[in-house]
């Protein structure tokens, strides 16, 4: 074998080894990212999860607001990426505890009875004004000594929470907004920032307040994190005084 042929053969071998190593590295990184994503959402491959839908405020029990349907689509993409199976149930037919299956619960307590149960049992420090009478506090969210008021078309708030009863149990993701638009904004925020949230909270519970800005102009696209209220939300108000 002359030098030129040997150099060609060695070059081909080096290219093959380098390509194989690159493929292995990319595959390893992809699998590791997938495992982290599955762990954060509590969705191992082949597992089942619940999506608890609310009813449209002012509509019938069977109606679903368009933005809540869009929130379902946002979250469905995450579930599909994890290789899990989705079961959709209405808020008034969800009859199970939590911890065995991951759950995504969308809508505030006015439109979702399941949200009311989760707030009462797992976020007792949160108070949502569910009055139907017009007024500045209608639909407001109060937690940690702060009151987050809804200004129609200008400012909307939504709670985004990951709740677990114990380490290793499947989580409940609660998206409890003042409007259907804010529910979708929370779903979009979760889809965009779940990597950062997973690193920060490392499988633990959290409760965040998000602000949706100028929804009449931007819809659910412009949202920002206002506060981490995890401690205050999990502390009963009487005990916090």
PDB file of C-alpha atoms in Angstrom:
ATOM      1  CA  UNK A   1       0.000   0.000   0.000  1.00  0.00           C
ATOM      2  CA  UNK A   2       1.555   3.283  -1.046  1.00  0.00           C
ATOM      3  CA  UNK A   3       1.482   6.429   1.084  1.00  0.00           C
ATOM      4  CA  UNK A   4      -1.344   8.111  -0.839  1.00  0.00           C
ATOM      5  CA  UNK A   5      -3.664   5.124  -0.526  1.00  0.00           C
ATOM      6  CA  UNK A   6      -2.796   4.721   3.148  1.00  0.00           C
ATOM      7  CA  UNK A   7      -3.604   8.373   3.807  1.00  0.00           C
ATOM      8  CA  UNK A   8      -6.962   8.017   2.041  1.00  0.00           C
ATOM      9  CA  UNK A   9      -7.845   4.917   4.082  1.00  0.00           C
ATOM     10  CA  UNK A  10      -6.808   6.589   7.329  1.00  0.00           C
ATOM     11  CA  UNK A  11      -8.839   9.663   6.411  1.00  0.00           C
ATOM     12  CA  UNK A  12     -11.945   7.577   5.734  1.00  0.00           C
ATOM     13  CA  UNK A  13     -11.493   5.736   9.039  1.00  0.00           C
ATOM     14  CA  UNK A  14     -10.999   9.001  10.928  1.00  0.00           C
ATOM     15  CA  UNK A  15     -14.089  10.487   9.329  1.00  0.00           C
ATOM     16  CA  UNK A  16     -16.172   7.425  10.206  1.00  0.00           C
ATOM     17  CA  UNK A  17     -14.932   7.408  13.807  1.00  0.00           C
ATOM     18  CA  UNK A  18     -15.538  11.146  14.177  1.00  0.00           C
ATOM     19  CA  UNK A  19     -19.035  10.873  12.651  1.00  0.00           C
ATOM     20  CA  UNK A  20     -19.903   7.910  14.854  1.00  0.00           C
ATOM     21  CA  UNK A  21     -18.691   9.705  17.973  1.00  0.00           C
ATOM     22  CA  UNK A  22     -20.686  12.812  17.019  1.00  0.00           C
ATOM     23  CA  UNK A  23     -23.827  10.729  16.467  1.00  0.00           C
ATOM     24  CA  UNK A  24     -23.326   8.990  19.817  1.00  0.00           C
ATOM     25  CA  UNK A  25     -22.833  12.315  21.600  1.00  0.00           C
ATOM     26  CA  UNK A  26     -25.917  13.894  20.041  1.00  0.00           C
ATOM     27  CA  UNK A  27     -28.004  10.805  20.824  1.00  0.00           C
ATOM     28  CA  UNK A  28     -26.785  10.743  24.414  1.00  0.00           C
ATOM     29  CA  UNK A  29     -27.552  14.435  24.895  1.00  0.00           C
ATOM     30  CA  UNK A  30     -30.998  14.021  23.333  1.00  0.00           C
ATOM     31  CA  UNK A  31     -31.822  11.049  25.549  1.00  0.00           C
ATOM     32  CA  UNK A  32     -30.599  12.851  28.650  1.00  0.00           C
ATOM     33  CA  UNK A  33     -32.714  15.918  27.806  1.00  0.00           C
ATOM     34  CA  UNK A  34     -35.721  13.674  27.199  1.00  0.00           C
ATOM     35  CA  UNK A  35     -35.270  11.923  30.563  1.00  0.00           C
ATOM     36  CA  UNK A  36     -35.098  15.271  32.332  1.00  0.00           C
ATOM     37  CA  UNK A  37     -38.212  16.449  30.543  1.00  0.00           C
ATOM     38  CA  UNK A  38     -40.070  13.241  31.388  1.00  0.00           C
ATOM     39  CA  UNK A  39     -39.008  13.509  35.034  1.00  0.00           C
ATOM     40  CA  UNK A  40     -40.144  17.122  35.307  1.00  0.00           C
ATOM     41  CA  UNK A  41     -43.570  16.430  33.829  1.00  0.00           C
ATOM     42  CA  UNK A  42     -43.921  13.004  35.453  1.00  0.00           C
ATOM     43  CA  UNK A  43     -44.402  11.427  32.033  1.00  0.00           C
ATOM     44  CA  UNK A  44     -42.222   8.373  31.422  1.00  0.00           C
ATOM     45  CA  UNK A  45     -42.621   6.680  28.046  1.00  0.00           C
ATOM     46  CA  UNK A  46     -45.964   4.898  27.757  1.00  0.00           C
ATOM     47  CA  UNK A  47     -47.442   6.471  30.894  1.00  0.00           C
ATOM     48  CA  UNK A  48     -50.912   8.002  31.140  1.00  0.00           C
ATOM     49  CA  UNK A  49     -51.815  11.522  32.191  1.00  0.00           C
ATOM     50  CA  UNK A  50     -54.953  13.584  32.662  1.00  0.00           C
ATOM     51  CA  UNK A  51     -55.861  16.879  31.074  1.00  0.00           C
ATOM     52  CA  UNK A  52     -58.705  18.387  33.087  1.00  0.00           C
ATOM     53  CA  UNK A  53     -60.623  20.899  31.000  1.00  0.00           C
ATOM     54  CA  UNK A  54     -62.809  23.627  32.407  1.00  0.00           C
ATOM     55  CA  UNK A  55     -66.007  25.113  31.072  1.00  0.00           C
ATOM     56  CA  UNK A  56     -66.246  28.455  29.363  1.00  0.00           C
ATOM     57  CA  UNK A  57     -67.253  31.130  31.856  1.00  0.00           C
ATOM     58  CA  UNK A  58     -70.818  32.089  31.100  1.00  0.00           C
ATOM     59  CA  UNK A  59     -71.247  29.117  28.775  1.00  0.00           C
ATOM     60  CA  UNK A  60     -72.670  25.666  29.184  1.00  0.00           C
ATOM     61  CA  UNK A  61     -70.856  22.869  31.017  1.00  0.00           C
ATOM     62  CA  UNK A  62     -69.930  21.355  27.654  1.00  0.00           C
ATOM     63  CA  UNK A  63     -68.451  24.519  26.136  1.00  0.00           C
ATOM     64  CA  UNK A  64     -64.723  25.190  26.013  1.00  0.00           C
ATOM     65  CA  UNK A  65     -63.202  28.554  25.256  1.00  0.00           C
ATOM     66  CA  UNK A  66     -61.038  28.730  22.152  1.00  0.00           C
ATOM     67  CA  UNK A  67     -57.969  29.838  24.119  1.00  0.00           C
ATOM     68  CA  UNK A  68     -58.379  26.922  26.530  1.00  0.00           C
ATOM     69  CA  UNK A  69     -58.466  24.613  23.518  1.00  0.00           C
ATOM     70  CA  UNK A  70     -55.224  26.209  22.334  1.00  0.00           C
ATOM     71  CA  UNK A  71     -53.740  25.617  25.798  1.00  0.00           C
ATOM     72  CA  UNK A  72     -54.655  21.955  25.370  1.00  0.00           C
ATOM     73  CA  UNK A  73     -52.767  21.885  22.073  1.00  0.00           C
ATOM     74  CA  UNK A  74     -49.686  23.517  23.645  1.00  0.00           C
ATOM     75  CA  UNK A  75     -49.579  20.930  26.413  1.00  0.00           C
ATOM     76  CA  UNK A  76     -50.451  18.021  24.111  1.00  0.00           C
ATOM     77  CA  UNK A  77     -47.241  18.692  22.193  1.00  0.00           C
ATOM     78  CA  UNK A  78     -45.226  18.355  25.416  1.00  0.00           C
ATOM     79  CA  UNK A  79     -46.993  15.113  26.297  1.00  0.00           C
ATOM     80  CA  UNK A  80     -46.369  13.693  22.827  1.00  0.00           C
ATOM     81  CA  UNK A  81     -42.664  14.569  23.042  1.00  0.00           C
ATOM     82  CA  UNK A  82     -42.444  12.548  26.260  1.00  0.00           C
ATOM     83  CA  UNK A  83     -44.089   9.527  24.628  1.00  0.00           C
ATOM     84  CA  UNK A  84     -47.007   9.556  27.068  1.00  0.00           C
ATOM     85  CA  UNK A  85     -50.744   9.065  26.564  1.00  0.00           C
ATOM     86  CA  UNK A  86     -53.311  11.797  27.137  1.00  0.00           C
ATOM     87  CA  UNK A  87     -56.778  11.365  28.600  1.00  0.00           C
ATOM     88  CA  UNK A  88     -59.064  14.411  28.486  1.00  0.00           C
ATOM     89  CA  UNK A  89     -61.721  14.721  31.186  1.00  0.00           C
ATOM     90  CA  UNK A  90     -64.061  17.533  32.162  1.00  0.00           C
ATOM     91  CA  UNK A  91     -63.578  19.240  35.494  1.00  0.00           C
ATOM     92  CA  UNK A  92     -66.749  17.808  36.999  1.00  0.00           C
ATOM     93  CA  UNK A  93     -65.999  14.177  36.049  1.00  0.00           C
ATOM     94  CA  UNK A  94     -62.402  13.945  37.294  1.00  0.00           C
ATOM     95  CA  UNK A  95     -62.694  11.553  40.202  1.00  0.00           C
ATOM     96  CA  UNK A  96     -59.236  10.564  41.372  1.00  0.00           C
ATOM     97  CA  UNK A  97     -56.538  11.614  43.777  1.00  0.00           C
ATOM     98  CA  UNK A  98     -53.129  12.787  42.709  1.00  0.00           C
ATOM     99  CA  UNK A  99     -49.676  11.279  42.607  1.00  0.00           C
ATOM    100  CA  UNK A 100     -50.336   8.179  40.508  1.00  0.00           C
ATOM    101  CA  UNK A 101     -50.763   9.969  37.174  1.00  0.00           C
ATOM    102  CA  UNK A 102     -49.527  13.332  36.000  1.00  0.00           C
ATOM    103  CA  UNK A 103     -52.269  15.895  35.628  1.00  0.00           C
ATOM    104  CA  UNK A 104     -52.697  19.199  33.815  1.00  0.00           C
ATOM    105  CA  UNK A 105     -55.576  21.219  35.235  1.00  0.00           C
ATOM    106  CA  UNK A 106     -56.570  24.349  33.308  1.00  0.00           C
ATOM    107  CA  UNK A 107     -58.840  27.172  34.406  1.00  0.00           C
ATOM    108  CA  UNK A 108     -59.602  29.214  37.507  1.00  0.00           C
ATOM    109  CA  UNK A 109     -61.995  28.154  40.281  1.00  0.00           C
ATOM    110  CA  UNK A 110     -64.927  29.932  38.642  1.00  0.00           C
ATOM    111  CA  UNK A 111     -64.842  27.559  35.679  1.00  0.00           C
ATOM    112  CA  UNK A 112     -63.043  24.501  37.070  1.00  0.00           C
ATOM    113  CA  UNK A 113     -64.169  22.669  40.209  1.00  0.00           C
ATOM    114  CA  UNK A 114     -60.985  20.582  40.121  1.00  0.00           C
ATOM    115  CA  UNK A 115     -58.935  23.780  40.453  1.00  0.00           C
ATOM    116  CA  UNK A 116     -60.938  24.700  43.545  1.00  0.00           C
ATOM    117  CA  UNK A 117     -60.065  21.347  45.116  1.00  0.00           C
ATOM    118  CA  UNK A 118     -56.355  21.739  44.318  1.00  0.00           C
ATOM    119  CA  UNK A 119     -56.235  25.277  45.695  1.00  0.00           C
ATOM    120  CA  UNK A 120     -57.958  24.219  48.892  1.00  0.00           C
ATOM    121  CA  UNK A 121     -55.833  21.165  49.558  1.00  0.00           C
ATOM    122  CA  UNK A 122     -52.422  22.134  48.173  1.00  0.00           C
ATOM    123  CA  UNK A 123     -52.342  25.935  47.929  1.00  0.00           C
ATOM    124  CA  UNK A 124     -54.322  27.112  50.969  1.00  0.00           C
ATOM    125  CA  UNK A 125     -52.553  30.478  50.992  1.00  0.00           C
ATOM    126  CA  UNK A 126     -54.155  31.476  47.682  1.00  0.00           C
ATOM    127  CA  UNK A 127     -57.488  33.284  47.585  1.00  0.00           C
ATOM    128  CA  UNK A 128     -59.290  33.909  44.309  1.00  0.00           C
ATOM    129  CA  UNK A 129     -62.256  36.273  44.261  1.00  0.00           C
ATOM    130  CA  UNK A 130     -65.045  34.330  42.550  1.00  0.00           C
ATOM    131  CA  UNK A 131     -67.779  36.929  43.011  1.00  0.00           C
ATOM    132  CA  UNK A 132     -69.972  37.673  40.037  1.00  0.00           C
ATOM    133  CA  UNK A 133     -70.688  41.272  40.991  1.00  0.00           C
ATOM    134  CA  UNK A 134     -68.734  43.956  39.086  1.00  0.00           C
ATOM    135  CA  UNK A 135     -65.919  45.514  41.073  1.00  0.00           C
ATOM    136  CA  UNK A 136     -62.142  46.037  41.110  1.00  0.00           C
ATOM    137  CA  UNK A 137     -61.493  42.792  43.007  1.00  0.00           C
ATOM    138  CA  UNK A 138     -63.571  40.539  40.800  1.00  0.00           C
ATOM    139  CA  UNK A 139     -61.357  37.641  39.693  1.00  0.00           C
ATOM    140  CA  UNK A 140     -58.395  38.942  41.690  1.00  0.00           C
ATOM    141  CA  UNK A 141     -55.748  36.595  43.042  1.00  0.00           C
ATOM    142  CA  UNK A 142     -54.505  37.267  46.567  1.00  0.00           C
ATOM    143  CA  UNK A 143     -51.404  35.548  47.915  1.00  0.00           C
ATOM    144  CA  UNK A 144     -48.479  36.526  50.095  1.00  0.00           C
ATOM    145  CA  UNK A 145     -50.026  39.849  51.056  1.00  0.00           C
ATOM    146  CA  UNK A 146     -50.332  40.947  47.417  1.00  0.00           C
ATOM    147  CA  UNK A 147     -53.496  41.288  45.351  1.00  0.00           C
ATOM    148  CA  UNK A 148     -53.249  40.760  41.606  1.00  0.00           C
ATOM    149  CA  UNK A 149     -56.166  42.488  39.896  1.00  0.00           C
ATOM    150  CA  UNK A 150     -57.460  41.870  36.415  1.00  0.00           C
ATOM    151  CA  UNK A 151     -57.742  44.880  34.080  1.00  0.00           C
ATOM    152  CA  UNK A 152     -59.726  43.818  31.038  1.00  0.00           C
ATOM    153  CA  UNK A 153     -57.618  43.847  27.889  1.00  0.00           C
ATOM    154  CA  UNK A 154     -54.604  45.354  29.681  1.00  0.00           C
ATOM    155  CA  UNK A 155     -53.382  43.153  32.523  1.00  0.00           C
ATOM    156  CA  UNK A 156     -54.215  39.542  33.342  1.00  0.00           C
ATOM    157  CA  UNK A 157     -52.656  37.248  35.932  1.00  0.00           C
ATOM    158  CA  UNK A 158     -52.357  33.498  36.106  1.00  0.00           C
ATOM    159  CA  UNK A 159     -51.021  31.012  38.626  1.00  0.00           C
ATOM    160  CA  UNK A 160     -48.665  28.397  37.203  1.00  0.00           C
ATOM    161  CA  UNK A 161     -47.936  25.683  39.733  1.00  0.00           C
ATOM    162  CA  UNK A 162     -46.255  22.291  39.840  1.00  0.00           C
ATOM    163  CA  UNK A 163     -47.590  20.385  42.836  1.00  0.00           C
ATOM    164  CA  UNK A 164     -46.503  17.089  44.353  1.00  0.00           C
ATOM    165  CA  UNK A 165     -47.464  15.396  47.580  1.00  0.00           C
ATOM    166  CA  UNK A 166     -44.066  13.767  48.055  1.00  0.00           C
ATOM    167  CA  UNK A 167     -40.769  13.330  46.272  1.00  0.00           C
ATOM    168  CA  UNK A 168     -41.138  11.026  43.281  1.00  0.00           C
ATOM    169  CA  UNK A 169     -44.928  11.233  42.994  1.00  0.00           C
ATOM    170  CA  UNK A 170     -46.455  12.315  39.698  1.00  0.00           C
ATOM    171  CA  UNK A 171     -47.103  16.074  39.620  1.00  0.00           C
ATOM    172  CA  UNK A 172     -50.193  18.162  39.099  1.00  0.00           C
ATOM    173  CA  UNK A 173     -49.653  21.187  36.867  1.00  0.00           C
ATOM    174  CA  UNK A 174     -52.165  23.899  37.681  1.00  0.00           C
ATOM    175  CA  UNK A 175     -52.818  26.732  35.221  1.00  0.00           C
ATOM    176  CA  UNK A 176     -55.323  28.931  37.005  1.00  0.00           C
ATOM    177  CA  UNK A 177     -55.838  32.205  35.176  1.00  0.00           C
ATOM    178  CA  UNK A 178     -58.233  35.109  35.353  1.00  0.00           C
ATOM    179  CA  UNK A 179     -59.139  34.556  31.687  1.00  0.00           C
ATOM    180  CA  UNK A 180     -58.856  31.838  29.057  1.00  0.00           C
ATOM    181  CA  UNK A 181     -56.199  33.963  27.374  1.00  0.00           C
ATOM    182  CA  UNK A 182     -54.068  33.894  30.529  1.00  0.00           C
ATOM    183  CA  UNK A 183     -54.542  30.109  30.765  1.00  0.00           C
ATOM    184  CA  UNK A 184     -53.052  29.774  27.298  1.00  0.00           C
ATOM    185  CA  UNK A 185     -50.243  32.163  28.216  1.00  0.00           C
ATOM    186  CA  UNK A 186     -49.343  29.920  31.160  1.00  0.00           C
ATOM    187  CA  UNK A 187     -49.319  26.853  28.898  1.00  0.00           C
ATOM    188  CA  UNK A 188     -47.043  28.672  26.462  1.00  0.00           C
ATOM    189  CA  UNK A 189     -44.748  29.813  29.283  1.00  0.00           C
ATOM    190  CA  UNK A 190     -44.521  26.241  30.564  1.00  0.00           C
ATOM    191  CA  UNK A 191     -43.667  24.940  27.094  1.00  0.00           C
ATOM    192  CA  UNK A 192     -40.975  27.562  26.577  1.00  0.00           C
ATOM    193  CA  UNK A 193     -39.368  27.524  30.020  1.00  0.00           C
ATOM    194  CA  UNK A 194     -39.740  23.991  31.363  1.00  0.00           C
ATOM    195  CA  UNK A 195     -35.985  23.346  31.045  1.00  0.00           C
ATOM    196  CA  UNK A 196     -35.201  26.340  33.243  1.00  0.00           C
ATOM    197  CA  UNK A 197     -37.953  25.471  35.712  1.00  0.00           C
ATOM    198  CA  UNK A 198     -36.692  21.887  35.973  1.00  0.00           C
ATOM    199  CA  UNK A 199     -33.155  23.066  36.750  1.00  0.00           C
ATOM    200  CA  UNK A 200     -34.312  25.611  39.309  1.00  0.00           C
ATOM    201  CA  UNK A 201     -36.814  23.513  41.258  1.00  0.00           C
ATOM    202  CA  UNK A 202     -35.286  20.046  40.766  1.00  0.00           C
ATOM    203  CA  UNK A 203     -38.542  18.091  40.953  1.00  0.00           C
ATOM    204  CA  UNK A 204     -40.012  20.092  43.846  1.00  0.00           C
ATOM    205  CA  UNK A 205     -43.297  21.956  43.989  1.00  0.00           C
ATOM    206  CA  UNK A 206     -43.533  25.588  42.959  1.00  0.00           C
ATOM    207  CA  UNK A 207     -46.180  28.266  42.446  1.00  0.00           C
ATOM    208  CA  UNK A 208     -45.574  31.276  40.224  1.00  0.00           C
ATOM    209  CA  UNK A 209     -47.604  34.360  39.362  1.00  0.00           C
ATOM    210  CA  UNK A 210     -47.367  35.342  35.701  1.00  0.00           C
ATOM    211  CA  UNK A 211     -48.533  38.633  34.225  1.00  0.00           C
ATOM    212  CA  UNK A 212     -49.999  38.795  30.721  1.00  0.00           C
ATOM    213  CA  UNK A 213     -49.411  42.213  29.216  1.00  0.00           C
ATOM    214  CA  UNK A 214     -51.809  44.069  26.896  1.00  0.00           C
ATOM    215  CA  UNK A 215     -53.773  41.004  25.874  1.00  0.00           C
ATOM    216  CA  UNK A 216     -56.015  42.981  23.512  1.00  0.00           C
ATOM    217  CA  UNK A 217     -52.975  43.646  21.340  1.00  0.00           C
ATOM    218  CA  UNK A 218     -50.714  40.675  22.005  1.00  0.00           C
ATOM    219  CA  UNK A 219     -53.021  37.875  23.088  1.00  0.00           C
ATOM    220  CA  UNK A 220     -51.153  35.230  25.127  1.00  0.00           C
ATOM    221  CA  UNK A 221     -47.755  35.978  23.551  1.00  0.00           C
ATOM    222  CA  UNK A 222     -46.361  38.537  26.008  1.00  0.00           C
ATOM    223  CA  UNK A 223     -46.118  37.291  29.577  1.00  0.00           C
ATOM    224  CA  UNK A 224     -43.633  37.791  32.383  1.00  0.00           C
ATOM    225  CA  UNK A 225     -42.845  36.251  35.722  1.00  0.00           C
ATOM    226  CA  UNK A 226     -44.054  38.515  38.524  1.00  0.00           C
ATOM    227  CA  UNK A 227     -43.369  36.504  41.650  1.00  0.00           C
ATOM    228  CA  UNK A 228     -42.472  33.118  43.072  1.00  0.00           C
ATOM    229  CA  UNK A 229     -45.131  32.671  45.756  1.00  0.00           C
ATOM    230  CA  UNK A 230     -44.450  29.023  46.563  1.00  0.00           C
ATOM    231  CA  UNK A 231     -43.972  29.454  50.298  1.00  0.00           C
ATOM    232  CA  UNK A 232     -46.882  31.848  50.811  1.00  0.00           C
ATOM    233  CA  UNK A 233     -49.226  29.817  48.613  1.00  0.00           C
ATOM    234  CA  UNK A 234     -48.566  26.614  50.563  1.00  0.00           C
ATOM    235  CA  UNK A 235     -49.040  28.268  53.957  1.00  0.00           C
ATOM    236  CA  UNK A 236     -52.605  28.566  55.277  1.00  0.00           C
ATOM    237  CA  UNK A 237     -53.533  32.210  55.698  1.00  0.00           C
ATOM    238  CA  UNK A 238     -54.430  31.806  59.384  1.00  0.00           C
ATOM    239  CA  UNK A 239     -51.017  30.311  60.084  1.00  0.00           C
ATOM    240  CA  UNK A 240     -49.236  33.003  58.110  1.00  0.00           C
ATOM    241  CA  UNK A 241     -50.704  35.877  60.158  1.00  0.00           C
TER     242      UNK A 241
END
